[in-house]
Structures are given as structure tokens and as C-alpha cells.
Tab-separated table of C-alpha atoms and ligand atoms in Angstrom:
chain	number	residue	atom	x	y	z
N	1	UNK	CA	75.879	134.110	69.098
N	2	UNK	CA	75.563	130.508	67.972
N	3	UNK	CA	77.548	128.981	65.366
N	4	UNK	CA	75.010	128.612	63.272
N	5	UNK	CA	73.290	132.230	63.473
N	6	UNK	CA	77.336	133.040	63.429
N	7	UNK	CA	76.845	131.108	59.426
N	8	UNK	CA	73.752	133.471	58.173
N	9	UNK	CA	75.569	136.609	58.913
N	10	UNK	CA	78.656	135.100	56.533
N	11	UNK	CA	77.316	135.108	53.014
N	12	UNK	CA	80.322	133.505	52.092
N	13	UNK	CA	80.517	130.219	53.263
N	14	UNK	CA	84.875	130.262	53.024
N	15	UNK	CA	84.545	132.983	55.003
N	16	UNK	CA	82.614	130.971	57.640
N	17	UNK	CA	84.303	128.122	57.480
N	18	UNK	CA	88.321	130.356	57.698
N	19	UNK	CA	86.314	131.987	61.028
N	20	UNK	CA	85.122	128.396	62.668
N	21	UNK	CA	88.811	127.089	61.864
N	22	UNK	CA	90.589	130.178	63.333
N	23	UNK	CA	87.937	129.718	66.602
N	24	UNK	CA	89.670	125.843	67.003
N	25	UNK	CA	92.704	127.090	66.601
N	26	UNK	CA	92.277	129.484	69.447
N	27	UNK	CA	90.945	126.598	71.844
N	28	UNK	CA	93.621	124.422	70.752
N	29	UNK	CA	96.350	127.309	71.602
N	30	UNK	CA	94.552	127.755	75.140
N	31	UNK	CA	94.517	124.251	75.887
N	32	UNK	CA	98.050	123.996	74.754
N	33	UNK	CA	98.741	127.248	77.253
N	34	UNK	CA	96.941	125.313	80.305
N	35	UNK	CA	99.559	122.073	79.858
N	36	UNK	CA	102.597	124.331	79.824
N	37	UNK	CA	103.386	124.568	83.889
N	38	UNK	CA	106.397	125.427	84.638
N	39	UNK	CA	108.139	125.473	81.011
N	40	UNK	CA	110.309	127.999	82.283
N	41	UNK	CA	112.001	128.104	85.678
N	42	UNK	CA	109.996	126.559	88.773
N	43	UNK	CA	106.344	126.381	89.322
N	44	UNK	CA	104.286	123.955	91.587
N	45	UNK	CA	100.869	122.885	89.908
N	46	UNK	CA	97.886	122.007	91.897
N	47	UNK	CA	96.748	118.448	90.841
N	48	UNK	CA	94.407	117.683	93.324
N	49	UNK	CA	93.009	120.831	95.639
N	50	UNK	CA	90.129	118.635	97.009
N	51	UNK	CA	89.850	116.359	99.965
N	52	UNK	CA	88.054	113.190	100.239
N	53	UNK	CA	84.556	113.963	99.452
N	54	UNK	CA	83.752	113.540	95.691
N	55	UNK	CA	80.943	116.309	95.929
N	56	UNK	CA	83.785	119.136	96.317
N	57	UNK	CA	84.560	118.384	92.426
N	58	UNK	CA	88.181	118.652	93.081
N	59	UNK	CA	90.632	115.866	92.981
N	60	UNK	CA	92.061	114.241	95.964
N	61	UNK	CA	95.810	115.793	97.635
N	62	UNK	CA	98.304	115.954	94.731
N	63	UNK	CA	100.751	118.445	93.713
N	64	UNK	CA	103.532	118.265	90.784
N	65	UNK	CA	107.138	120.653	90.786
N	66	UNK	CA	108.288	121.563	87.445
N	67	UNK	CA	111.537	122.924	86.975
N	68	UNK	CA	112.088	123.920	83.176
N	69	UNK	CA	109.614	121.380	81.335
N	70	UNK	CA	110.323	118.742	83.862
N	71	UNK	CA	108.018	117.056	86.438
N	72	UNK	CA	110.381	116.299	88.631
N	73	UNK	CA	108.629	116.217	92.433
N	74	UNK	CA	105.164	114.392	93.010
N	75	UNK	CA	103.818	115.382	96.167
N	76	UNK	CA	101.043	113.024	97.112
N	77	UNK	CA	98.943	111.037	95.245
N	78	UNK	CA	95.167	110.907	95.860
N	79	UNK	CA	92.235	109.608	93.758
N	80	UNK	CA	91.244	111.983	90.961
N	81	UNK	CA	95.107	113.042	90.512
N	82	UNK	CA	96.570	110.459	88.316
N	83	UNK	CA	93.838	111.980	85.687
N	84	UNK	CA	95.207	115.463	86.367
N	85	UNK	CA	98.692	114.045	85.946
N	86	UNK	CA	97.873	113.167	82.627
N	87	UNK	CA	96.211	116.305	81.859
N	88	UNK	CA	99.209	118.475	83.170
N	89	UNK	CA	101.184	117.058	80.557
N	90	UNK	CA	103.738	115.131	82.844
N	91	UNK	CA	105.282	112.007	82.197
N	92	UNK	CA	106.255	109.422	85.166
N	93	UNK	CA	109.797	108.989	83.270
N	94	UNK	CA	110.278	112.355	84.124
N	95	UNK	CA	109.802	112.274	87.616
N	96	UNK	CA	113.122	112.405	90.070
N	97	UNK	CA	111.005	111.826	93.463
N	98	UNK	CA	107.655	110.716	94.917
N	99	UNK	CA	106.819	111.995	98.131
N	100	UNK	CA	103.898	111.173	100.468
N	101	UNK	CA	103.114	113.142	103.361
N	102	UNK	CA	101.284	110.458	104.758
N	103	UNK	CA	98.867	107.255	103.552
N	104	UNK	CA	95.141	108.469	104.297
N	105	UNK	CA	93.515	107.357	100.624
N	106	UNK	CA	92.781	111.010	99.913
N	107	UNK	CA	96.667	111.716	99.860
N	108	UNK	CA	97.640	107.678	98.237
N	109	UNK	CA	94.703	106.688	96.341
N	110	UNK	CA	95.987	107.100	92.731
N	111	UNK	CA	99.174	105.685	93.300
N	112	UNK	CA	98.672	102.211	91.693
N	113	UNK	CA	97.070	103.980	89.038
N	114	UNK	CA	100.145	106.358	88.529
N	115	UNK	CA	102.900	103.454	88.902
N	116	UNK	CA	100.779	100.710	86.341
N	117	UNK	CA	100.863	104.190	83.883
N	118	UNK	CA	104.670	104.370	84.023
N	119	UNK	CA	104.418	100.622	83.074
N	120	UNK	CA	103.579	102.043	79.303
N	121	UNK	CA	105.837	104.780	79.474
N	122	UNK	CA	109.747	105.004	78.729
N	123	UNK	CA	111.040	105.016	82.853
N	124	UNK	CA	114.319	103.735	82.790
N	125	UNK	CA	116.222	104.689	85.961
N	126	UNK	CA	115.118	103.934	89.545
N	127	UNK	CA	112.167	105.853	90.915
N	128	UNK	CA	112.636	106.831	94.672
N	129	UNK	CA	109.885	107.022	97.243
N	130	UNK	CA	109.828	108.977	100.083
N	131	UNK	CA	107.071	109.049	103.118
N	132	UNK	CA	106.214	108.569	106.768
N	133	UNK	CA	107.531	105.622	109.407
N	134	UNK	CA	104.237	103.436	109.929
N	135	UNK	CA	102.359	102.275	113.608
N	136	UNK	CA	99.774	100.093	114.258
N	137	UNK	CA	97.389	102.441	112.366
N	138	UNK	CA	99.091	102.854	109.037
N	139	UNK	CA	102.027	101.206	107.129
N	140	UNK	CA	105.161	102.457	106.290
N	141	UNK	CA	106.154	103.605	102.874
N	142	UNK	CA	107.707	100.474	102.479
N	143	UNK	CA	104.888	98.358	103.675
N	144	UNK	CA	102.608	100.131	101.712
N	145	UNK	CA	104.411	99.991	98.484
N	146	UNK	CA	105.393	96.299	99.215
N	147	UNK	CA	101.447	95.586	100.006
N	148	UNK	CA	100.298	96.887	96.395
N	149	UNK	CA	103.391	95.827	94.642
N	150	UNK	CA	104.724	92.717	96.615
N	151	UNK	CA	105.361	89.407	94.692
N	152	UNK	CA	104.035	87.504	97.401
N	153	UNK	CA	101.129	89.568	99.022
N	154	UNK	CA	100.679	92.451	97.113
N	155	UNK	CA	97.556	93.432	95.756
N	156	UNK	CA	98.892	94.670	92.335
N	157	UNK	CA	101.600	91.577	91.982
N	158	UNK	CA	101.491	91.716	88.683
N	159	UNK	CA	103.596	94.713	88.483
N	160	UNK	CA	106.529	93.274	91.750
N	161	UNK	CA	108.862	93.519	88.387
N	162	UNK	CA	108.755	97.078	89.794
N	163	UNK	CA	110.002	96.439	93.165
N	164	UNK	CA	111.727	93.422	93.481
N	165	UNK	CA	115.041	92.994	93.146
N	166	UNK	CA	115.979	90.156	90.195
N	167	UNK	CA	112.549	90.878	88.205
N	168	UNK	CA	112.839	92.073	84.602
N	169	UNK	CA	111.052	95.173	84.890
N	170	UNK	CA	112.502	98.306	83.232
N	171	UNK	CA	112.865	100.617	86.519
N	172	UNK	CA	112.753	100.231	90.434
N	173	UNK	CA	110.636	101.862	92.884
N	174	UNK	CA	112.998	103.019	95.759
N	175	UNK	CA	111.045	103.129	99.017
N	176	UNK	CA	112.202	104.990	101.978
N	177	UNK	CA	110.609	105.472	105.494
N	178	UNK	CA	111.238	109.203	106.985
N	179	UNK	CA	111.742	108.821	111.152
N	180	UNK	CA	112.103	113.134	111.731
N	181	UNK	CA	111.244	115.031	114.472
N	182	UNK	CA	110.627	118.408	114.370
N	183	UNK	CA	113.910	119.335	113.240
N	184	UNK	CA	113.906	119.208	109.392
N	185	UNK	CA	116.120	117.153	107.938
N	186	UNK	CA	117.426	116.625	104.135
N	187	UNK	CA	116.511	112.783	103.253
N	188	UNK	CA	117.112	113.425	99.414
N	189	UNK	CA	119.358	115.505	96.760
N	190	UNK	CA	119.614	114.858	92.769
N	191	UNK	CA	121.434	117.973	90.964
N	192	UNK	CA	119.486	121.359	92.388
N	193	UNK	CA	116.643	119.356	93.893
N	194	UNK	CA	116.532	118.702	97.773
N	195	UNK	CA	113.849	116.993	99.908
N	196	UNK	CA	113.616	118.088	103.395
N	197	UNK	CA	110.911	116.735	106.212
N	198	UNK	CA	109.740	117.226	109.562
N	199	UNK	CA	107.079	115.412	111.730
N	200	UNK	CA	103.729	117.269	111.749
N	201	UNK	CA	101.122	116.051	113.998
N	202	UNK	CA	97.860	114.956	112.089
N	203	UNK	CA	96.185	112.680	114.676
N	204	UNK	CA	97.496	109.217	115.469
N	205	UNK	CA	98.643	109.111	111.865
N	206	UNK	CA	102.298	109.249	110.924
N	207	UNK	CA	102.192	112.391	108.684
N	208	UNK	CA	105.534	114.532	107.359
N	209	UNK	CA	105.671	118.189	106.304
N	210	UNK	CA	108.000	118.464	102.938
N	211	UNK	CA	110.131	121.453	101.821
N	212	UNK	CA	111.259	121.296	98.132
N	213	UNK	CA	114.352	123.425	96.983
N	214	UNK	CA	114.668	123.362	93.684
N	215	UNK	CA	116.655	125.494	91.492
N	216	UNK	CA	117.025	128.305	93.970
N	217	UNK	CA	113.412	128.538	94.766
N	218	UNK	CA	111.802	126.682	98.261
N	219	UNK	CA	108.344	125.118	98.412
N	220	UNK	CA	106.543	123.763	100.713
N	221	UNK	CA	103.494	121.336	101.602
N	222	UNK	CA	102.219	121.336	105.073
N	223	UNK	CA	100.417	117.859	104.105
N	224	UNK	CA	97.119	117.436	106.817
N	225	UNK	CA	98.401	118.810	110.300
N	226	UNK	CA	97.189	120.199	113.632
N	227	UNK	CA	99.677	122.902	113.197
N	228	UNK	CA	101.035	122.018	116.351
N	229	UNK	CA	104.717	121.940	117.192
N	230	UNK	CA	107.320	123.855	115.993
N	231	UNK	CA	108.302	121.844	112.911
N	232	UNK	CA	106.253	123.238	110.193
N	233	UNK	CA	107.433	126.821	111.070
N	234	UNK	CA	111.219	125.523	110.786
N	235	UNK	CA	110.826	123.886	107.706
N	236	UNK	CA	108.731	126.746	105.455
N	237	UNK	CA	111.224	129.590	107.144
N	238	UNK	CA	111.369	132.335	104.131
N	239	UNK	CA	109.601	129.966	101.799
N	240	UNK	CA	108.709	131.522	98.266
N	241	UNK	CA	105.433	129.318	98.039
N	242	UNK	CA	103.816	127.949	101.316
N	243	UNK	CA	101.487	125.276	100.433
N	244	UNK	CA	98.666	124.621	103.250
N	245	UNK	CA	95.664	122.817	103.476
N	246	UNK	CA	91.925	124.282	104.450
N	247	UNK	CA	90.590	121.773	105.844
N	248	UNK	CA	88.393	123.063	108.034
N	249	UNK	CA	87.024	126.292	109.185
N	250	UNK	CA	87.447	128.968	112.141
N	251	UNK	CA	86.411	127.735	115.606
N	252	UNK	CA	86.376	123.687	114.355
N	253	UNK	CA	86.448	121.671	116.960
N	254	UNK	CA	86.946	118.158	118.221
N	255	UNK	CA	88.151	115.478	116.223
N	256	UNK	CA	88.288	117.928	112.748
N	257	UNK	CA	90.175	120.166	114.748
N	258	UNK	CA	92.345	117.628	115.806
N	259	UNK	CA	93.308	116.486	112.402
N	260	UNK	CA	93.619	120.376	110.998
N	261	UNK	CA	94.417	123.456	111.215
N	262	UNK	CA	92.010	126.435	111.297
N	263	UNK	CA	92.532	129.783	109.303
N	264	UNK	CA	94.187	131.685	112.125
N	265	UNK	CA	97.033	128.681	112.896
N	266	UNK	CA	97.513	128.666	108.911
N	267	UNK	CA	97.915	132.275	109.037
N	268	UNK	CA	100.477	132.291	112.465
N	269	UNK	CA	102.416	129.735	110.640
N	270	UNK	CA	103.025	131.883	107.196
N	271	UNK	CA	103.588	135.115	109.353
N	272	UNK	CA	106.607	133.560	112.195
N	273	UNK	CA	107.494	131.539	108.742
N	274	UNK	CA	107.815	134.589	106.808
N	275	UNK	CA	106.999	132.729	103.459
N	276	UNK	CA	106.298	135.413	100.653
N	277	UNK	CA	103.243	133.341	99.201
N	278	UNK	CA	100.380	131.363	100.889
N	279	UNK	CA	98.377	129.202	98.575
N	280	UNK	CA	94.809	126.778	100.530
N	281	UNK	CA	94.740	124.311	99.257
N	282	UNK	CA	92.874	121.078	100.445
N	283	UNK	CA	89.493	122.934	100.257
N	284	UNK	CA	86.592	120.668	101.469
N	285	UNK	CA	82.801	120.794	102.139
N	286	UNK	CA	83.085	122.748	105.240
N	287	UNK	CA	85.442	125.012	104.184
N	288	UNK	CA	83.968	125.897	100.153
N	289	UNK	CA	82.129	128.802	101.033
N	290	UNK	CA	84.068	130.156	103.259
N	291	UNK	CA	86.662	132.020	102.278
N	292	UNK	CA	85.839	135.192	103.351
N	293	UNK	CA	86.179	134.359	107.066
N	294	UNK	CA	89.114	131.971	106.264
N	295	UNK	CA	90.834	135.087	104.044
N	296	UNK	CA	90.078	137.695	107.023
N	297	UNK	CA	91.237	135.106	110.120
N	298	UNK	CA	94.407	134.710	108.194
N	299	UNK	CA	94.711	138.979	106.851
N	300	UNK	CA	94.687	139.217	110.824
N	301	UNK	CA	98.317	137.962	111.355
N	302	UNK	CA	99.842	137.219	107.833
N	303	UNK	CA	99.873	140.088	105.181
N	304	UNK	CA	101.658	138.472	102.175
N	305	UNK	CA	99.350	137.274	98.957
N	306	UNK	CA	96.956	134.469	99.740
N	307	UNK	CA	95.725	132.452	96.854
N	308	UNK	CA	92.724	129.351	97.320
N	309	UNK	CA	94.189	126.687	94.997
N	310	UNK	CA	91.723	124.877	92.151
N	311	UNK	CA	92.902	121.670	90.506
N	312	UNK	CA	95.772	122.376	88.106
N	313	UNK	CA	96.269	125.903	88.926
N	314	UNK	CA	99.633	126.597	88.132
N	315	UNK	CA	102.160	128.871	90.441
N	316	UNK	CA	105.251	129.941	88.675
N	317	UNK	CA	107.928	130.916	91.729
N	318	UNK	CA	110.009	133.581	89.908
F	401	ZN	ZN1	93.708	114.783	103.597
């Protein structure tokens, strides 16, 4: 029913007007619902569940950690995110860590975007930055925050007030490389949050696996990976959420299966990890549509709950 055959079945126009108002109020109060992640204990929301094509509708690699109200973990940043980011309801002042799994655009994108944002907001304390070593394919986290926000070179220098030392800006970034192997290591701690990494192999592109433990509760992010080596496995042992990205179907090959892993490595992983929830994320082109095969390759050697993310889907870890 339209509103306005809704209005000739009222033949008192208060009456219409107290039922339009009430309607509002309801959309307000679900909208409201949708930007309340994590208001209680832990949750991770999904800010990006997309790759790099555009025409999968889903923003680029980006996931947030609330604990209690708080954003306090980024995990990636890539274009389309720093939009969700807004939409979730986060603030950058409330943010204890950035972490980047590694610097393809689809996971880094947004992060000018994200940083010039924090500009307007009320950050006061240093923000630390955590990613990958670089080679002669990719910088390292501190080349590549030092080539957007450099005074001399970088392409934002406007903003080096929020790097350099001696500027009057009102926070720091902190940026950190991560050299791990496979064993996973703790590079960062504030109150009941820790950071743990290992290497994960995603090509010839220095890429890091991250395990969040965070008020009793473990999460992690596979990032883009092969699923080779024994790393991943180590670092999501008896995760409660096991974050891992679909990038490409069952029986991929060559250079996409190179770069990811299929269903049935996903699924080996969650099963010798024994994490209690698997959530896909990272859904692209070649792997919309195909869930059914992707959900069944996985069924075949993991049997906990398998959820395919969508952007800002919200997972409360109880
Ligand atoms: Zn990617």
C-alpha cells in the first residue's frame, strides 16, 4: 500500500499524519539499530566484504573491532570503506590500532581518506600503525605512510603535521613494519587488546595474517593468502571468529590460485584451526554466485557455522 492510498483509508487526517510519524520513527529506530556494533562486549563489523572490482557493489577489504562502544582495531583499509566507517558510527579518535595486512589498493585505498577525516575529529593521542616489511614490489608501512604523508615527498604533505616529529598537529601516526615468519608473534598490547601476526604467502607481495584478542575473545583475518604454510593455522588456533577471504572459487588455477585460497584450503584451515566460527569474506566476481559449491567444498572438512560476510554485517563474539 502506498502512502497515499495508505491517506484515503484514514478519514482523519491526525490519524494519518500520528501513523506516517510513527512509520519514521520506526526507520529511524532501525537505522539507529544498524550503527550499534558491538555496544556490548566484542563484535567485528564487516566494512568492506568486496574486492577490487566496483561491479561486486561491496566495498574494498576493511573490517572494524568494537569492544563495548569502542572502535578500537581497523583492519585494512580499502576504497569504499572510509564511507562505511562513517556509516558504522566509528570515530578515528576512538581507534587504538590500524593494521594492514598488506598494501594492494583494495586493502589501502581509503586510508588518506580515513587519516584527512581524523584531521576534523577530536584524536589526541598517538595513532599506531601496524603492517608488512616492503621489497622491491611494495613499500613498507613506513614507506607507504611516509609517501602519502611525508613533508618532503609525500603525496598528501599537507597533512606531515601527522607524522613528523616537531609539526603542530594534534596526534601522531606511529608506523611499524612487521618482519614474522610463520611463528606468530605479539607486535602490540594496550589494556585487553593484543595484535599478533604471521607471514602468509600472497604472491610476491609482503602480506601478514592478524589475530586480535580482545577482551577475552580472539579474531582473526587471514588478509589475501595462498593458504600455504603453516602460519595461518598457528595463529587462528581455537579462534571464536575466523575471518577468510573468497577470493576465488574451487579448482582456480594459475596466477588466481596463486594469490588465494580455494574453498577446500579455507575449509582445512578452520577444521586443523578448530575456530568455532568461519565468516567469507572478500567475495568477488568469480566467487558471487557461488556459494553453494564454496559452502559444500568447505561442509566437506569443517563443520562449525559458516557465514558469507556483506558490508557492515555485524558479528557479536559472545
Ligand atoms: Zn585483496
Amino acid at each position: 500500500m502506498s502512502l497515499r492510498q495508505a491517506s484515503g483509508t484514514f478519514s482523519n487526517p491526525t490519524c494519518f499524519l500520528l501513523l506516517v510519524s510513527f512509520l519514521l520513527s520506526c526507520s529511524f529506530s532501525l537505522s539507529a539499530a544498524a550503527q550499534s556494533c558491538g555496544s556490548q562486549g566484542v563484535a567485528v563489523q564487516v566494512l568492506g566484504s568486496g574486492g577490487p572490482e566496483l561491479q561486486d557493489k561491496r566495498a574494498s577489504s576493511s573490517y572494524l573491532v568494537w569492544e563495548n562502544g569502542q572502535a578500537r582495531v581497523l583492519v585494512d583499509a580499502g576504497g569504499g570503506s572510509a564511507l562505511r566507517f562513517g556509516e558504522s558510527g566509528a570515530q578515528m579518535s576512538q581507534l587504538d590500532v590500524i593494521l594492514f595486512t598488506h598494501f594492494h589498493v583494495d586493502h589501502s585505498g581509503d586510508f588518506p581518506t580515513l587519516i584527512f577525516s581524523s584531521w576534523f575529529g577530536d584524536r589526541k593521542r598517538p595513532l599506531p600503525i601496524y603492517g608488512p616489511p616492503g621489497n622491491d614490489f611494495m613499500p613498507s608501512t613506513t614507506e607507504f605512510v611516509s609517501d602519502l604523508f611525508g613533508d618532503k615527498h609525500g603525496a598528501y604533505r599537507y597533512l606531515s603535521e601527522l607524522l613528523v616529529p616537531g609539526e603542530e598537529g594534534s596526534y601522531k601516526m606511529q608506523p611499524h613494519n612487521v618482519v614474522v615468519s610463520e611463528t606468530p608473534v605479539t607486535v602490540f598490547r594496550s589494556g585487553d587488546l593484543a595484535a599478533s601476526a604471521v607471514r602468509v604467502f600472497h604472491g610476491a607481495v609482503p602480506a601478514l595474517a592478524w589475530r586480535v584478542e580482545i577482551g577475552g575473545k580472539v579474531l582473526v583475518f587471514s588478509g589475501d593468502t595462498n593458504g600455504e604454510g603453516e602460519g595461518l593455522v598457528r595463529l587462528a588456533m581455537n579462534a571464536d571468529l575466523f575471518i577468510a577471504h573468497n577470493a576465488v572459487p574451487e579448482g582456480a588455477v594459475g596466477i588466481e590460485r596463486r594469490l588465494h585460497m580455494p574453498p577446500s584450503v579455507i575449509g582445512q584451515i578452520a577444521e586443523d584451526a578448530k575456530v568455532k566460527r568461519l565468516v567469507l569474506s572478500h567475495r568477488m566476481l568469480r566467487t558471487l554466485g557461488t556459494e553453494d559449491q564454496t559452502q559444500s567444498e568447505i561442509k566437506k572438512r569443517y563443520l562449525g557455522p559458516v557465514v558469507f560476510a556483506n558490508d557492515l554485517d555485524c558479528f557479536p563474539v559472545r
